[in-house]
XYZ file of C-alpha atoms in Angstrom:
700
model
C -0.021 -0.069 0.179
C 1.185 3.391 -0.925
C 1.173 5.258 2.469
C 1.626 9.151 3.693
C 3.162 9.351 7.014
C 1.823 12.206 9.501
C 4.585 13.210 11.312
C 5.127 15.535 14.123
C 8.822 15.002 14.571
C 8.215 12.934 17.738
C 9.282 9.271 18.389
C 5.577 7.753 17.850
C 4.896 8.975 14.332
C 8.342 7.745 13.447
C 8.091 4.501 15.068
C 4.866 3.933 13.397
C 6.482 4.544 10.100
C 8.808 2.072 10.731
C 5.832 -0.651 11.609
C 4.387 0.367 8.118
C 7.478 -0.684 6.523
C 7.718 -3.868 8.261
C 4.102 -4.560 7.476
C 5.041 -4.303 3.618
C 3.737 -0.649 2.751
C 5.576 1.925 1.311
C 5.928 5.287 2.741
C 5.873 7.734 -0.331
C 5.231 11.211 1.209
C 5.317 13.057 4.520
C 2.672 15.205 5.735
C 2.842 17.758 8.547
C 0.493 20.649 9.820
C 2.118 23.734 11.319
C 0.984 26.865 13.258
C -0.281 29.745 10.747
C 2.323 32.387 10.985
C -0.432 35.171 11.995
C -1.183 33.323 15.286
C 1.677 34.816 17.160
C 2.419 31.248 18.388
C 5.294 30.601 16.299
C 6.794 27.664 18.632
C 3.776 25.874 19.866
C -0.002 25.916 19.262
C -2.554 25.008 21.970
C -4.084 22.152 19.971
C -6.062 19.317 20.798
C -4.824 17.371 17.586
C -1.285 18.519 16.902
C 2.127 18.347 18.459
C 3.661 21.606 17.117
C 6.842 21.973 19.299
C 9.763 21.672 17.292
C 7.975 22.325 13.905
C 11.074 24.310 12.719
C 12.800 21.196 12.112
C 10.338 19.309 10.144
C 11.800 20.513 7.129
C 14.827 18.643 7.476
C 12.879 15.503 7.499
C 12.243 15.383 3.727
C 15.956 15.560 3.074
C 16.572 12.878 5.991
C 13.966 10.524 4.668
C 14.416 11.210 1.151
C 10.643 11.867 0.399
C 8.264 14.664 -0.413
C 7.271 16.421 2.519
C 3.555 18.200 2.537
C 3.008 20.944 4.838
C -0.158 22.928 5.731
C -1.155 25.613 8.172
C -3.323 24.994 11.376
C -5.911 27.663 10.419
C -9.060 26.242 12.853
C -9.373 25.765 16.336
C -10.398 22.860 18.202
C -14.507 23.486 17.600
C -15.971 20.072 17.596
C -14.449 18.489 20.697
C -17.284 15.806 21.180
C -16.565 11.928 21.297
C -17.884 11.610 17.695
C -16.609 14.127 15.038
C -18.672 15.382 12.162
C -17.047 18.130 9.630
C -16.919 21.369 10.987
C -15.555 23.969 8.796
C -14.004 26.228 11.541
C -12.475 23.064 13.179
C -8.615 22.448 12.949
C -9.086 18.886 11.673
C -10.502 20.370 8.375
C -7.213 21.635 7.779
C -5.790 18.054 8.030
C -8.612 16.874 5.489
C -7.356 19.469 2.751
C -3.502 18.545 3.275
C -4.617 14.813 2.977
C -6.765 15.672 -0.064
C -3.746 17.252 -1.404
C -1.598 14.215 -0.931
C -3.773 11.870 -2.212
C -4.283 13.804 -5.531
C -0.631 14.444 -6.058
C 0.911 10.746 -4.632
C -2.159 8.584 -5.063
C -1.723 7.330 -1.457
C -3.808 4.536 -0.116
C -3.272 4.757 3.468
C -2.056 7.071 6.363
C 0.634 6.521 9.184
C -0.640 7.700 12.191
C 1.456 7.739 15.365
C -1.666 7.304 18.093
C -1.476 5.174 21.326
C -4.185 6.255 23.356
C -5.898 9.295 22.178
C -9.326 8.455 21.181
C -9.707 12.206 20.575
C -7.140 12.003 17.826
C -7.853 8.648 16.457
C -11.606 9.369 15.917
C -10.773 12.537 13.709
C -8.103 10.860 11.686
C -10.291 7.925 10.776
C -13.056 10.675 9.871
C -10.748 12.458 7.595
C -9.632 9.027 6.134
C -13.241 7.803 5.560
C -14.221 10.659 3.601
C -11.132 10.299 1.284
C -11.072 6.515 1.281
C -8.056 6.018 3.112
C -6.947 3.490 5.619
C -5.494 4.678 8.572
C -2.277 2.326 9.885
C -2.059 2.977 13.714
C 0.172 -0.025 14.618
C 0.913 1.520 18.136
C -2.816 1.801 19.286
C -3.368 0.352 22.640
C 0.317 -0.980 22.908
C 1.680 -1.564 26.354
C 3.664 1.792 27.067
C 6.579 0.343 28.902
C 7.192 -2.442 26.081
C 6.769 0.152 23.402
C 9.448 2.339 24.908
C 11.946 -0.400 25.008
C 10.894 -1.435 21.579
C 11.499 2.135 20.138
C 15.013 2.547 22.105
C 16.028 -1.222 21.073
C 14.871 -0.169 17.376
C 17.373 2.675 17.268
C 15.252 5.430 17.265
C 17.280 8.474 18.537
C 15.023 10.719 19.973
C 15.504 13.527 22.676
C 12.725 15.198 24.949
C 11.895 18.717 23.854
C 9.133 19.457 25.843
C 8.352 18.533 29.659
C 5.067 19.144 31.379
C 4.871 16.641 34.566
C 5.661 16.576 38.184
C 9.132 14.948 38.489
C 10.245 16.185 35.084
C 12.784 18.949 35.299
C 13.763 21.329 32.541
C 17.171 21.735 33.453
C 18.102 18.025 33.910
C 15.733 16.310 31.275
C 15.552 18.667 28.218
C 17.688 17.367 25.393
C 18.107 13.839 26.831
C 17.672 10.773 24.782
C 14.959 8.207 25.594
C 17.520 5.711 26.470
C 18.735 8.023 28.981
C 15.127 9.005 30.240
C 13.835 5.238 30.249
C 14.474 4.538 33.910
C 13.505 7.634 35.203
C 10.161 7.566 33.179
C 9.679 3.929 34.611
C 10.128 5.479 38.194
C 8.078 8.130 37.639
C 5.177 5.697 36.227
C 5.430 3.626 39.207
C 5.337 6.564 41.861
C 3.030 8.902 40.099
C 1.153 7.209 37.099
C 3.164 9.225 34.754
C 2.625 7.618 31.173
C 6.078 6.073 30.140
C 5.583 7.130 26.370
C 4.023 10.707 27.372
C 0.412 9.806 26.187
C -0.868 12.128 29.119
C 1.294 15.020 27.863
C 3.713 14.820 30.039
C 6.538 15.192 27.636
C 7.133 15.498 23.814
C 9.886 14.151 21.802
C 11.983 15.076 18.268
C 13.583 12.235 16.541
C 17.177 12.990 15.103
C 18.003 9.330 13.646
C 16.093 6.230 12.900
C 16.818 3.215 10.698
C 14.639 5.064 7.760
C 16.559 7.957 7.691
C 19.293 8.417 5.155
C 20.755 11.302 7.010
C 20.739 12.293 10.562
C 19.788 15.362 12.160
C 22.344 16.897 14.235
C 21.336 19.798 16.913
C 23.976 22.596 16.757
C 22.339 25.012 19.523
C 19.180 25.133 21.072
C 17.580 27.525 23.924
C 15.175 26.649 26.890
C 11.817 28.591 26.857
C 10.130 28.283 29.919
C 6.197 28.244 29.336
C 4.899 28.255 32.928
C 7.399 28.296 35.918
C 5.201 25.996 38.177
C 6.753 25.067 41.239
C 5.853 21.395 41.048
C 5.275 20.466 37.281
C 7.119 23.366 35.298
C 6.185 23.327 31.696
C 9.214 24.091 29.371
C 10.399 23.402 25.755
C 13.616 23.479 23.578
C 13.484 25.935 20.723
C 16.225 24.784 18.153
C 18.325 27.800 17.093
C 20.533 25.790 14.546
C 20.392 22.182 12.988
C 22.349 20.434 10.095
C 22.151 17.007 8.481
C 24.802 14.666 8.425
C 25.503 11.599 5.929
C 25.038 8.247 7.886
C 27.631 5.109 7.488
C 26.215 2.910 4.736
C 23.770 0.700 6.496
C 22.565 -2.942 5.784
C 19.442 -1.837 4.176
C 17.381 -3.570 6.897
C 16.157 -2.607 10.401
C 14.932 -4.208 13.622
C 11.284 -4.071 14.597
C 10.068 -6.461 16.969
C 8.384 -9.531 15.664
C 4.608 -9.194 15.030
C 2.690 -10.875 17.853
C -0.583 -10.565 16.361
C -0.526 -14.335 15.373
C -0.819 -16.797 17.971
C 1.037 -20.251 18.396
C -1.065 -22.648 20.590
C 1.511 -24.816 21.999
C 0.143 -25.150 25.739
C -0.819 -28.636 26.601
C -3.477 -27.587 29.089
C -5.582 -26.220 26.365
C -5.906 -29.522 24.137
C -8.715 -31.436 25.397
C -8.220 -35.181 26.040
C -8.534 -37.344 22.746
C -11.777 -38.629 24.603
C -13.069 -35.327 25.176
C -12.779 -34.313 21.412
C -14.862 -37.059 20.495
C -18.173 -35.371 19.269
C -21.568 -37.108 20.780
C -23.275 -39.511 18.372
C -26.576 -37.817 16.960
C -29.510 -38.633 19.020
C -32.307 -40.195 17.168
C -35.108 -37.906 15.711
C -37.815 -38.362 18.465
C -40.230 -35.674 17.235
C -40.560 -34.053 13.909
C -43.576 -32.664 11.522
C -43.669 -34.811 8.387
C -43.850 -31.150 6.699
C -40.076 -29.824 7.004
C -40.454 -26.333 8.848
C -44.093 -26.453 8.552
C -44.465 -22.976 10.136
C -42.201 -20.293 9.328
C -41.154 -19.258 12.860
C -39.810 -15.837 11.769
C -42.619 -14.539 10.541
C -44.236 -13.380 13.727
C -42.790 -9.836 14.957
C -42.290 -10.107 18.588
C -40.638 -7.533 20.877
C -40.039 -7.395 24.886
C -41.492 -4.736 27.211
C -39.413 -1.980 28.065
C -37.255 -2.377 31.017
C -37.258 0.371 33.734
C -34.036 1.653 32.365
C -35.587 2.033 28.904
C -34.041 -1.115 27.379
C -36.124 -3.077 25.015
C -35.533 -6.389 22.599
C -36.971 -6.513 19.126
C -36.994 -10.145 17.428
C -38.317 -11.955 14.291
C -37.295 -9.120 11.937
C -37.185 -11.079 8.662
C -36.091 -10.646 5.128
C -38.134 -13.162 2.989
C -36.901 -13.978 -0.527
C -36.927 -16.343 -3.101
C -34.956 -16.005 -6.460
C -37.830 -17.108 -8.554
C -40.293 -14.141 -7.739
C -40.099 -10.691 -8.792
C -37.942 -9.169 -5.985
C -34.215 -9.053 -5.580
C -32.345 -10.050 -2.342
C -31.455 -6.210 -1.779
C -35.460 -5.455 -2.081
C -36.025 -7.950 0.576
C -33.194 -6.669 3.082
C -34.936 -3.073 2.555
C -38.301 -4.071 3.451
C -37.033 -6.086 6.533
C -35.269 -2.741 7.732
C -38.326 -0.884 7.082
C -40.456 -3.254 9.343
C -37.670 -2.630 11.856
C -37.973 1.023 11.656
C -41.656 0.882 11.659
C -41.526 -1.028 15.277
C -38.873 1.090 16.873
C -41.189 3.911 15.930
C -44.042 2.349 17.155
C -42.200 2.196 20.621
C -40.742 5.937 20.291
C -36.976 4.578 19.306
C -34.912 5.294 16.391
C -32.448 3.120 14.371
C -29.719 5.145 16.168
C -30.902 3.665 19.756
C -29.968 0.103 18.605
C -26.711 -1.078 20.674
C -26.519 -4.627 19.609
C -27.537 -6.801 16.564
C -27.544 -10.381 16.015
C -27.676 -11.138 12.135
C -28.684 -14.689 11.329
C -28.201 -15.469 7.517
C -29.308 -18.276 5.406
C -26.409 -18.020 3.285
C -22.899 -16.182 3.601
C -23.112 -15.875 -0.082
C -25.490 -13.267 0.382
C -23.532 -11.359 2.837
C -22.322 -8.522 0.638
C -25.749 -7.778 -0.811
C -27.049 -7.396 2.858
C -24.263 -5.719 4.173
C -24.995 -3.194 1.490
C -28.178 -2.198 2.838
C -27.243 -2.528 6.372
C -24.626 0.244 6.037
C -27.169 2.584 5.020
C -29.267 1.954 7.942
C -26.752 3.195 10.641
C -24.640 6.624 11.208
C -21.295 6.784 12.231
C -21.912 4.834 15.566
C -23.213 1.609 14.345
C -24.414 -1.310 16.642
C -22.378 -3.752 17.750
C -23.135 -6.871 15.638
C -22.872 -10.731 15.602
C -23.201 -12.274 12.234
C -23.539 -16.251 11.754
C -25.024 -18.342 8.855
C -27.273 -21.069 10.116
C -29.794 -23.528 9.269
C -32.899 -21.335 8.498
C -35.979 -21.991 6.604
C -36.280 -21.876 2.790
C -37.146 -18.552 1.608
C -35.529 -16.776 4.598
C -32.819 -14.539 3.578
C -31.835 -13.402 7.266
C -33.274 -13.127 10.484
C -32.242 -10.234 12.754
C -32.907 -9.491 16.579
C -31.669 -6.404 18.405
C -31.613 -4.595 21.839
C -32.235 -0.911 21.558
C -32.031 1.629 24.511
C -33.582 5.236 24.823
C -31.209 7.391 27.016
C -33.250 8.861 30.016
C -32.569 12.725 30.350
C -33.240 13.453 33.965
C -34.738 16.687 35.236
C -31.273 18.067 35.900
C -30.317 17.394 32.183
C -27.796 14.828 32.844
C -27.569 12.058 30.729
C -28.001 8.736 32.477
C -26.683 5.480 30.980
C -24.705 7.479 28.536
C -23.794 5.382 25.234
C -19.991 5.212 24.690
C -18.941 3.585 21.541
C -15.839 1.872 20.511
C -15.539 2.085 16.638
C -11.715 1.572 15.812
C -10.971 1.744 11.881
C -7.412 1.932 11.858
C -5.138 -1.225 11.127
C -3.002 -1.949 14.162
C -1.391 -4.972 16.407
C -4.275 -4.457 18.617
C -7.406 -5.919 17.436
C -9.042 -6.320 14.379
C -10.125 -2.735 12.592
C -13.877 -2.553 12.351
C -14.088 -2.107 8.594
C -17.951 -2.708 8.464
C -20.718 -1.102 9.630
C -20.385 -2.417 13.218
C -18.736 -1.006 16.409
C -16.404 -3.157 18.382
C -18.137 -2.537 21.377
C -20.723 -0.312 22.963
C -21.057 0.649 26.609
C -24.383 1.840 28.298
C -23.945 2.189 31.898
C -21.851 -0.457 33.466
C -22.550 -2.992 30.588
C -20.662 -3.742 27.409
C -22.129 -5.000 24.560
C -19.338 -6.525 22.091
C -19.457 -7.466 18.530
C -18.378 -11.018 17.476
C -14.946 -11.677 17.170
C -13.178 -14.080 14.779
C -9.398 -14.670 14.746
C -8.428 -12.045 12.053
C -4.948 -11.191 12.535
C -5.049 -7.468 13.147
C -2.012 -6.123 11.129
C -3.022 -8.168 8.221
C -6.863 -8.661 8.562
C -6.635 -12.300 7.285
C -7.496 -15.233 9.251
C -4.757 -16.762 11.279
C -3.406 -20.110 10.434
C -3.111 -22.947 12.813
C -6.526 -24.542 12.857
C -9.449 -23.937 15.552
C -7.283 -23.772 18.404
C -5.185 -21.136 17.063
C -8.632 -19.391 15.903
C -10.309 -19.978 19.163
C -7.327 -18.338 21.326
C -6.701 -15.419 19.170
C -10.220 -14.551 18.902
C -10.891 -14.541 22.528
C -7.516 -12.549 22.730
C -9.355 -9.763 20.920
C -12.413 -9.980 23.030
C -10.281 -9.336 26.024
C -8.368 -6.294 24.308
C -11.723 -4.915 23.313
C -12.809 -5.049 26.921
C -9.981 -3.680 28.499
C -9.876 -0.668 25.964
C -13.186 0.063 26.520
C -13.004 0.287 30.309
C -9.698 -0.219 32.037
C -9.277 -3.196 34.072
C -12.163 -4.964 32.432
C -11.473 -8.496 31.454
C -12.676 -11.612 30.446
C -14.021 -12.534 34.249
C -16.154 -9.370 33.966
C -18.173 -11.296 31.076
C -21.450 -12.159 32.242
C -22.877 -14.042 29.290
C -20.901 -15.778 26.322
C -21.981 -17.318 23.003
C -19.400 -19.328 20.914
C -20.408 -20.288 17.575
C -18.371 -23.034 15.978
C -18.592 -24.653 12.657
C -17.610 -28.335 13.775
C -18.981 -30.497 16.586
C -15.405 -31.540 17.164
C -14.300 -27.784 18.184
C -16.854 -27.804 20.925
C -14.375 -29.354 23.623
C -11.522 -26.877 22.209
C -13.485 -23.918 22.504
C -14.769 -24.907 26.231
C -11.054 -25.733 27.084
C -9.559 -22.333 25.878
C -12.272 -20.647 27.692
C -11.569 -22.154 30.887
C -7.649 -21.554 30.270
C -8.374 -17.472 29.554
C -10.706 -17.380 32.717
C -7.756 -19.262 34.874
C -5.189 -16.651 33.457
C -7.422 -13.595 34.333
C -7.956 -14.889 37.953
C -3.997 -15.188 38.388
C -3.788 -11.485 37.212
C -6.379 -10.647 39.879
C -4.104 -12.722 42.288
C -7.271 -13.680 44.443
C -7.663 -17.100 46.247
C -11.467 -16.308 46.154
C -11.631 -17.122 42.334
C -12.191 -20.476 42.678
C -15.867 -21.547 41.481
C -15.621 -20.472 37.816
C -19.439 -20.164 37.084
C -20.277 -18.455 40.504
C -18.143 -15.470 39.575
C -17.783 -15.836 35.558
C -20.114 -15.574 32.688
C -22.522 -18.342 31.527
C -21.208 -19.885 28.241
C -23.284 -21.344 25.239
C -21.204 -23.129 22.636
C -23.464 -23.821 19.410
C -22.570 -25.421 16.074
C -23.780 -23.529 12.812
C -23.024 -24.258 9.297
C -20.900 -21.144 8.525
C -18.997 -18.056 9.919
C -17.750 -14.739 8.417
C -14.335 -15.355 6.119
C -14.847 -18.916 6.752
C -13.590 -18.743 10.407
C -14.055 -21.790 12.486
C -15.154 -20.104 15.644
C -16.631 -16.922 16.418
C -16.986 -15.442 20.071
C -19.847 -12.938 21.341
C -19.891 -11.396 24.801
C -21.762 -9.291 27.114
C -19.490 -7.865 30.333
C -20.456 -5.943 33.061
C -17.905 -3.442 34.999
C -18.679 -4.671 38.569
C -16.794 -6.890 41.158
C -17.285 -10.427 39.932
C -16.594 -11.706 43.440
C -19.924 -10.168 44.575
C -22.235 -11.647 41.952
C -24.992 -13.632 42.948
C -25.255 -17.130 41.605
C -28.043 -19.733 41.522
C -28.345 -23.319 39.908
C -30.916 -26.049 39.691
C -31.446 -29.408 38.172
C -34.456 -31.389 37.617
C -35.851 -34.444 35.475
C -38.727 -34.115 33.057
C -39.888 -36.886 31.229
C -36.705 -38.403 29.900
C -35.198 -35.206 29.944
C -32.642 -33.512 32.407
C -33.123 -29.486 32.609
C -30.042 -27.618 33.877
C -30.439 -23.633 34.785
C -27.896 -21.373 35.924
C -28.013 -17.730 36.664
C -25.674 -14.927 37.244
C -26.408 -11.323 38.576
C -24.000 -8.440 38.431
C -22.958 -7.119 41.785
C -24.367 -3.777 40.841
C -27.996 -5.615 40.238
C -28.045 -3.841 37.340
C -28.280 -7.054 34.877
C -28.425 -10.748 34.702
C -27.885 -13.527 32.777
C -29.959 -17.055 32.638
C -28.903 -20.097 30.767
C -31.273 -23.392 30.562
C -30.266 -26.209 28.926
C -32.648 -29.379 27.948
C -30.653 -32.398 27.472
C -31.859 -35.913 26.346
C -31.165 -38.810 29.386
C -33.377 -41.265 27.461
C -32.220 -43.566 24.666
C -35.808 -44.542 23.470
C -36.398 -43.835 19.808
C -40.272 -43.597 20.635
C -42.179 -40.417 20.463
C -42.035 -38.308 23.601
C -44.221 -35.530 24.345
C -42.626 -31.894 24.145
C -45.296 -30.279 26.256
C -44.076 -31.263 29.486
C -40.407 -30.378 29.189
C -41.390 -27.114 27.576
C -43.594 -26.148 30.626
C -40.713 -27.529 33.207
C -37.922 -25.555 31.278
C -40.087 -22.208 31.541
C -41.003 -22.885 35.064
C -37.418 -23.451 36.099
C -36.456 -19.895 34.330
C -39.331 -18.307 35.943
C -37.820 -19.560 39.328
C -34.310 -18.430 38.280
C -35.786 -14.807 37.568
C -37.462 -15.047 40.922
C -34.195 -15.762 42.623
C -32.818 -12.575 41.583
C -31.938 -10.180 44.431
C -34.600 -7.769 45.756
C -31.943 -4.838 44.646
C -32.259 -6.324 40.979
C -35.050 -4.559 38.695
C -33.623 -6.127 35.587
C -36.461 -7.393 33.127
C -36.246 -10.325 31.136
C -35.657 -8.877 27.687
C -34.463 -11.745 25.237
C -35.144 -15.576 25.219
C -32.597 -17.030 22.847
C -33.208 -20.547 22.277
C -30.690 -22.550 20.240
C -32.174 -25.608 19.042
C -31.053 -28.835 17.200
C -32.689 -28.254 13.781
C -33.152 -31.914 13.068
C -34.698 -32.554 16.167
C -37.453 -30.066 16.706
C -40.230 -29.116 14.502
C -40.108 -24.992 14.847
C -43.822 -24.755 14.932
C -44.359 -27.118 17.879
C -41.389 -25.693 19.824
C -42.201 -21.628 19.110
C -45.966 -22.578 20.107
C -44.956 -24.086 23.465
C -42.342 -21.900 24.672
C -44.503 -18.789 23.885
C -47.518 -20.265 25.468
C -45.585 -21.077 28.723
C -43.577 -17.713 28.780
C -46.721 -15.562 28.604
C -48.750 -17.683 31.129
C -45.413 -17.630 33.573
C -44.133 -14.134 33.096
C -47.107 -12.230 31.698
C -46.244 -8.630 31.046
C -42.649 -9.127 31.567
C -42.534 -11.666 28.500
C -39.193 -11.488 26.480
C -38.786 -11.542 23.127
C -38.626 -14.978 21.984
C -35.781 -15.929 19.763
C -35.504 -19.263 17.999
C -32.193 -20.210 16.263
C -31.658 -23.525 14.718
C -28.224 -24.753 14.921
C -26.621 -27.841 13.374
C -25.561 -29.407 16.865
C -25.238 -28.803 20.664
C -22.962 -29.813 23.129
C -23.214 -33.449 24.984
C -26.654 -34.725 24.769
C -28.214 -30.900 24.874
C -31.314 -30.521 22.526
C -32.044 -26.972 23.630
C -29.865 -24.145 25.048
C -31.632 -20.915 26.035
C -29.682 -17.919 26.866
C -31.917 -15.083 28.501
C -30.674 -11.610 28.957
C -31.897 -9.226 31.736
C -31.722 -5.553 32.406
């Protein structure tokens, strides 16, 4: 990819260039914005977006790297400072847009190198510019561990000096002009004592790069003076103003340079994640014990259903279906538009809009139709689309797709304070962190203390290609993505904060692999927490459903979807019970968050009789719903969460959908009355062990 590098002169933009080259991209131009000459701030501009200290020396970069340098002036100011950026003529971001447009027109670039590490403010704005110009942002340092990153920069021979200090413990007289190598022990100590960001992400310091392996010539500082910006007794702010610099030729290099080997891919060699050979054996198929003679005699997707609205304004909508038969005078695109039109109408009837949706499950008849469906889907949402789970499963003939979704209406209190505000993570930059969101979905949406995540498959973040090595590698890498998204969305949030999880696999033999890696990753979380009280996984961690479907995006073997809560997992309430019902066993578990804001219930119906004779479905379904009702009743008095979704994964070759739908709906309405959740029937290829139904219910 032909790439333009946004440069500030600092270490981060320089090291990200090195990462771009290591990833096989070609840096063809440099770009920089500097203060307008009429601002009176010739050294440093008070900007939310740009590092401008040291900008006088940027012209030397072009000669040092042997690349064309495009420079523009910062004419605007920080006008639109919200979490989501939309174009604003007077904003300084528009100066970047004009500069990038010029470079694209002149150099034919396809990507932009960005040195962002933690700043969502900068990332969101650069991504908006790139989106408008159809450029791919490359931010390989995004959410990198800062201590490791600093060590890598030093070991990669980046020669950068401190040119600004603005933090307690950093002294202008002692530290300005020092190299990263000289400053590393000091920065680590300040981080340990006072929480200083070792890479300066909190504005603690700025750097200027004098040399790196990409440079053909190195920059030499002949003279500079210290400018005191603020003589604060505890945290003085000062910077170096370069008076004279020159370039020197470097000794002939080997033509290569060292960056760390990419850790995006995972090599699974841990013995403890491999199930025993016996555990890998999939269960034998259960004989068909009830089934209508007419295949899928009722299209269970035809009835539109939604839950009631919870006290906090949550509501679940289900059975939104696109009906499509190729022989008729209707295209797949028409069918998709009709389905979304139906969804909009139902949302409107409840006082909601498409922008209020925070999570979508998209079940498709065939992944071959994905591009057509996605082309319609993308037009339905704004810059902050909902999190999305997408799988192919065994839907009835004539159904293109079926979706269900969770919506939330923000409560504006009398004091004009937004309660349960929605925070969106929609990272579109390629990085080493987790897969970029290159489609119409967000990696995660946080409302209140709950994080709703998108489904994650094992794409290698820096290449966006599926990892090699089979299902074990895929399971481990995709679950690592989940953990990283959780942590980035809410600091110190990890897998043990998950309260409900669904794992979709495409082969029954992958079920024990998924379970084993899930347990392993939870153990790792508990070791990090260093608490002996983490001994009962199900009591404190999320309820897991593993189901087999026919196909996943990108031909993946496994996809994880989780909902997590920022709470204290040790204080969660857990309930479990078992009962027998006419040749079947019912197992029920519930987990309630320590904040009592939400809960998850799992109910499994498994066959214990080997009889091939007809068994009555009515009794087991009655008992299944009765057990679910008991689990709901066991929630604490503090928990006002309502059952919103009743997702029933069922073995498609065992059940008649009509019987299942009628039975479950009847008993749900009987036992829960006005609190009846949205019923979502999901036919699957297989379930673990002897399970024939696995229900996951979300309460909020």
